[in-house]
Amino acid sequence: MLSMKTQYAFKALMYLAQKDSEGPVLIAEIAEKKGIPLKFLENILLELKKAGILDSKKGKGGGYFFNQRPTDVRLAKVMRLIEGPIALLPCISLNFYQKCKNCDERHCGLNVVMKEVRDATLQILESKTVSDISKLSL
Amino acid sequence: MLSMKTQYAFKALMYLAQKDSEGPVLIAEIAEKKGIPLKFLENILLELKKAGILDSKKGKGGGYFFNQRPTDVRLAKVMRLIEGPIALLPCISLNFYQKCKNCDERHCGLNVVMKEVRDATLQILESKTVSDISKLSL
DNA sequence: CGTATTGCGTCTTCATTGAAAGCATAATAT
DNA sequence: ATATTATGCTTTCAATGAAGACGCAATACG
């Protein structure tokens, strides 16, 4: 199951994508419309900014907006950034690999099956973008 | 990512499946061979027993063994039992459904994509059994 | 200017869960 | 009876999730 943080991140990104042409959006507006605790949302948006996905502007008329185009932000990227590994086991993860103890990966049936799951999941999350899911929500 | 508990559960089941014909297996033996903390493993095996997957015998010559046949224990069942929901969002889960706030599920793009992920994952985890993964490990 | 607006940074808190460890009890084979 | 082994119950300890408080920094606009 995804953490609240990740779910909030996706919701915020969808909201921003829908308002993409309208200039900076207030954190408070996103928080209210999407039912996200304000301070928590600040952290999330900041993380997305540091990763180069969003940008922000301070002061009056400020707020958050996309730095990259929503059509370029793949869901897998957001997942890895906020949630961490996509694979179900550390010994399978492409970006967060860790060897597992007492287990020869070349002869581990669990490894084989979980790789199948990872590949199926990745195929979906790498092919869909924030723009895709925001458009599905109209 | 799966919890340690779930990873241990799978490893223990694989070990038991490989020794299926040799009578009860000691908790201590599984713990040692698979590098699992003894007391933690006790809890896990007990849970698997209460779910009807395993059975145990006390006293000398006792230990754990399969109640159901390993070919009948689907990975999805173990996952749901030990880990919880397989879906990435509560509003998608078949067995642990919860409505999500501030989100109309019929018009949520995130919902659509995460359902695809769930279905792809389920197709694999429902079709593979403990017997399958234990045989892959020889 | 300076003042209101808005994001940024840091620190603290609080509850939940993960991951065990300890110890006493119950069943079984011999 | 006794040794062996599983079971039950309680507690602990660390990490993480999920926030809340408060002050600082940048910007627009008059």
XYZ file of C-alpha atoms (C1' of nucleotides) in Angstrom:
336
model
C 0.000 0.000 0.000
C 1.185 3.500 -0.811
C 1.920 5.873 2.062
C -0.331 8.868 2.608
C 2.535 11.039 1.457
C 2.644 9.405 -1.945
C -1.109 9.500 -2.364
C -1.102 13.197 -1.514
C 1.746 13.811 -3.938
C -0.206 12.274 -6.796
C -3.357 14.183 -5.941
C -1.488 17.464 -5.735
C 0.226 16.826 -9.057
C -3.084 16.008 -10.707
C -4.607 19.201 -9.395
C -1.659 21.269 -10.565
C -1.750 19.644 -13.968
C -5.377 20.620 -14.384
C -4.543 24.221 -13.523
C -1.315 24.200 -15.474
C -2.137 27.166 -17.683
C -3.437 29.405 -14.898
C -0.167 30.433 -13.246
C 1.033 29.668 -9.708
C -1.378 27.798 -7.427
C -1.469 28.375 -3.674
C -0.476 25.524 -1.389
C -3.510 26.384 0.709
C -5.802 25.999 -2.279
C -4.504 22.543 -3.111
C -4.663 21.547 0.543
C -8.267 22.618 0.877
C -9.558 21.243 -2.407
C -7.839 17.909 -1.993
C -8.198 17.509 1.773
C -4.485 17.422 2.499
C -2.978 18.743 5.778
C -1.321 22.033 4.873
C 2.055 21.529 6.484
C 2.383 18.002 5.192
C 1.626 19.216 1.702
C 4.334 21.888 1.979
C 6.941 19.193 2.557
C 5.713 17.126 -0.333
C 5.675 20.005 -2.801
C 9.113 21.077 -1.693
C 10.432 17.597 -2.371
C 8.882 17.649 -5.822
C 10.498 21.015 -6.409
C 13.930 19.823 -5.327
C 13.588 16.956 -7.749
C 12.978 19.459 -10.543
C 9.408 18.437 -11.233
C 7.799 21.556 -9.802
C 8.906 25.112 -9.241
C 7.551 27.817 -6.945
C 7.339 31.534 -6.585
C 7.159 33.408 -3.308
C 5.185 36.492 -2.376
C 1.881 37.783 -3.657
C 0.711 36.001 -6.756
C 3.101 33.183 -5.835
C 2.474 29.498 -5.508
C 3.466 26.227 -7.150
C 3.560 25.293 -10.829
C 5.197 22.755 -13.103
C 8.845 23.052 -13.997
C 8.799 20.016 -16.275
C 5.818 19.473 -18.521
C 3.157 17.186 -16.989
C 3.415 15.014 -20.092
C 7.051 14.310 -19.209
C 6.546 13.318 -15.578
C 6.166 9.553 -15.449
C 4.343 8.018 -12.505
C 7.291 5.730 -11.800
C 9.461 8.762 -11.172
C 7.095 10.186 -8.592
C 6.746 6.792 -6.939
C 10.489 6.320 -6.573
C 10.955 9.838 -5.318
C 8.268 9.888 -2.649
C 7.562 6.244 -1.896
C 10.889 4.587 -2.590
C 11.388 1.252 -4.352
C 8.714 -0.029 -6.699
C 9.824 -3.648 -6.418
C 8.389 -5.693 -3.558
C 11.788 -7.042 -2.489
C 15.085 -5.191 -1.984
C 17.007 -7.873 -3.863
C 14.986 -7.072 -6.977
C 14.882 -3.295 -6.986
C 16.594 -1.623 -9.914
C 17.166 1.704 -8.183
C 17.387 0.635 -4.533
C 19.023 -2.795 -4.776
C 20.150 -4.582 -1.622
C 21.367 -8.133 -1.362
C 19.236 -10.432 0.755
C 20.772 -12.713 3.347
C 20.597 -16.487 3.336
C 19.281 -16.527 -0.182
C 21.000 -17.275 -3.455
C 19.203 -14.943 -5.835
C 20.002 -17.044 -8.859
C 18.065 -19.942 -7.368
C 15.283 -18.196 -5.480
C 11.762 -18.828 -6.702
C 10.398 -15.868 -4.789
C 12.883 -13.679 -6.602
C 11.646 -14.941 -9.962
C 7.989 -14.289 -9.241
C 8.560 -10.894 -7.667
C 10.550 -9.858 -10.703
C 7.546 -10.660 -12.841
C 5.418 -8.476 -10.611
C 7.935 -5.661 -10.745
C 8.130 -5.779 -14.531
C 4.376 -5.761 -14.939
C 4.066 -2.833 -12.554
C 6.871 -0.871 -14.131
C 5.470 -1.295 -17.581
C 2.376 0.564 -16.466
C 3.979 3.200 -14.271
C 6.682 4.051 -16.795
C 4.208 4.489 -19.621
C 1.739 6.748 -17.805
C 2.400 10.375 -16.958
C 0.882 12.892 -14.590
C -0.795 14.433 -17.595
C -2.466 11.118 -18.432
C -4.049 10.649 -15.035
C -5.106 14.262 -14.716
C -6.920 14.095 -18.032
C -8.669 10.905 -16.994
C -10.132 12.825 -14.076
C -12.164 15.453 -15.911
C 8.080 -2.967 -0.422
C 7.095 -6.052 1.531
C 7.572 -6.057 5.295
C 10.205 -8.305 6.815
C 7.385 -10.354 8.243
C 6.016 -11.182 4.825
C 9.430 -11.951 3.394
C 10.102 -14.299 6.292
C 6.741 -15.948 5.832
C 7.489 -16.733 2.210
C 10.940 -18.055 3.019
C 9.621 -20.271 5.774
C 6.893 -21.632 3.527
C 9.382 -22.385 0.795
C 11.588 -24.241 3.245
C 8.669 -26.216 4.608
C 7.513 -27.079 1.120
C 10.916 -28.511 0.280
C 10.790 -30.686 3.390
C 7.148 -31.510 2.991
C 7.568 -35.266 2.982
C 9.894 -35.444 5.966
C 7.451 -34.853 8.803
C 7.337 -31.926 11.261
C 10.131 -29.349 11.008
C 11.461 -27.495 14.046
C 10.921 -23.737 14.216
C 14.539 -23.462 15.329
C 15.734 -25.280 12.215
C 13.856 -22.943 9.874
C 15.048 -19.939 11.825
C 18.656 -20.981 11.606
C 18.694 -22.083 7.981
C 16.837 -19.017 6.761
C 18.316 -16.433 9.109
C 15.032 -15.494 10.736
C 14.784 -14.322 14.382
C 13.314 -17.251 16.293
C 10.598 -15.481 18.212
C 9.468 -13.504 15.194
C 9.210 -16.690 13.193
C 7.056 -18.255 15.889
C 4.484 -15.511 15.448
C 4.496 -15.848 11.711
C 4.073 -19.619 11.712
C 1.303 -19.347 14.263
C -0.532 -16.923 12.028
C -0.162 -19.277 9.090
C -1.486 -22.062 11.248
C -4.519 -20.086 12.379
C -5.269 -19.398 8.738
C -5.297 -23.123 8.088
C -2.260 -23.162 5.838
C 0.054 -24.900 8.285
C -0.422 -27.199 11.234
C 1.854 -28.054 14.141
C 2.528 -30.791 16.622
C 3.878 -30.246 20.117
C 6.342 -32.330 22.087
C 9.227 -34.437 20.954
C 9.231 -35.052 17.217
C 6.957 -32.050 16.884
C 7.241 -29.036 14.639
C 5.470 -27.398 11.740
C 4.136 -28.915 8.534
C 1.578 -28.162 5.831
C -2.094 -28.532 6.516
C -3.107 -27.579 2.992
C -1.051 -28.879 0.092
C 1.661 -26.462 -1.045
C 0.196 -26.652 -4.550
C -3.014 -25.158 -3.195
C -1.507 -22.189 -1.359
C -1.534 -19.224 -3.698
C 0.938 -16.420 -3.104
C -1.867 -13.864 -3.077
C -3.384 -15.604 -0.074
C -0.176 -15.386 1.923
C 0.290 -11.760 0.922
C -3.171 -10.738 2.055
C -2.834 -12.659 5.284
C 0.546 -11.355 6.388
C 1.034 -8.123 4.467
C -2.502 -6.887 3.991
C -3.908 -5.324 0.823
C -2.276 -6.091 -2.504
C -3.637 -2.967 -4.189
C -1.613 0.220 -3.837
C -4.622 2.310 -2.823
C -7.352 1.569 -0.271
C -10.067 2.721 -2.679
C -9.047 -0.057 -5.071
C -8.537 -3.017 -2.791
C -10.896 -5.928 -3.317
C -10.506 -7.372 0.171
C -9.694 -4.271 2.216
C -11.689 -1.550 0.439
C -11.935 1.913 1.957
C -13.416 4.965 0.336
C -10.996 7.821 -0.228
C -11.895 11.373 0.700
C -12.156 14.285 -1.698
C -12.029 11.986 -4.671
C -14.757 10.740 -6.943
C -13.569 7.243 -7.767
C -15.500 7.113 -11.004
C -13.536 10.070 -12.317
C -10.115 9.560 -10.767
C -7.268 8.875 -13.150
C -5.050 7.618 -10.385
C -7.709 5.074 -9.553
C -7.755 3.831 -13.137
C -4.008 3.352 -13.378
C -3.657 1.756 -9.970
C -6.386 -0.703 -10.885
C -4.317 -1.744 -13.870
C -1.353 -2.299 -11.580
C -3.454 -4.278 -9.151
C -4.856 -6.509 -11.876
C -1.438 -7.200 -13.352
C -0.058 -8.042 -9.924
C -2.979 -10.214 -8.964
C -2.794 -12.190 -12.152
C 0.690 -13.295 -11.174
C 0.171 -13.793 -7.455
C -3.071 -15.709 -7.901
C -1.581 -18.082 -10.436
C 1.574 -18.994 -8.533
C 1.633 -21.222 -5.470
C 4.080 -21.903 -2.684
C 4.898 -25.155 -4.425
C 5.836 -23.280 -7.596
C 8.338 -20.985 -5.941
C 9.852 -23.718 -3.811
C 10.486 -25.846 -6.887
C 12.109 -22.936 -8.663
C 14.625 -22.779 -5.833
C 16.244 -26.183 -6.170
C 10.131 52.164 1.010
C 6.992 49.035 3.909
C 3.502 45.931 4.335
C 0.826 42.021 3.155
C 1.364 37.791 0.975
C 3.315 33.517 0.276
C 6.762 29.888 0.351
C 10.920 27.880 3.266
C 13.329 25.834 7.275
C 13.714 23.760 11.612
C 12.168 21.733 15.551
C 8.862 19.119 18.176
C 5.257 15.929 18.939
C 2.208 12.097 18.768
C 0.482 7.654 17.275
C 1.334 3.550 14.839
C 3.854 -0.180 13.257
C 7.836 -3.246 12.746
C 10.732 -6.126 14.864
C 11.813 -8.329 18.203
C 12.943 -10.402 23.478
C 11.294 -12.670 27.963
C 8.954 -15.773 30.450
C 5.474 -18.810 31.759
C 2.295 -22.578 30.079
C 0.483 -26.631 27.529
C 0.932 -30.723 24.879
C 3.410 -34.842 23.436
C 6.778 -38.828 22.898
C 9.565 -41.794 25.248
C 8.202 -38.485 35.050
C 10.948 -35.913 32.091
C 12.770 -33.806 28.214
C 11.207 -31.696 24.182
C 8.702 -28.602 21.642
C 4.969 -25.459 20.487
C 1.787 -21.698 22.416
C 0.286 -17.471 24.819
C 0.965 -13.274 26.831
C 3.486 -9.070 27.985
C 6.744 -5.769 27.219
C 10.207 -3.201 24.809
C 12.712 -0.621 21.499
C 13.411 1.725 17.198
C 11.732 3.584 13.125
C 8.368 5.709 10.469
C 4.181 8.208 9.337
C 1.699 12.087 9.956
C 1.366 15.950 11.320
C 1.588 20.942 14.278
C 4.196 25.371 15.911
C 6.780 29.094 14.956
C 9.743 32.073 12.861
C 12.420 33.484 8.576
C 12.904 34.866 3.625
C 11.452 36.410 -0.733
C 8.257 38.843 -3.682
C 4.558 42.025 -5.412
C 2.253 46.051 -5.024
C 0.850 50.322 -3.188
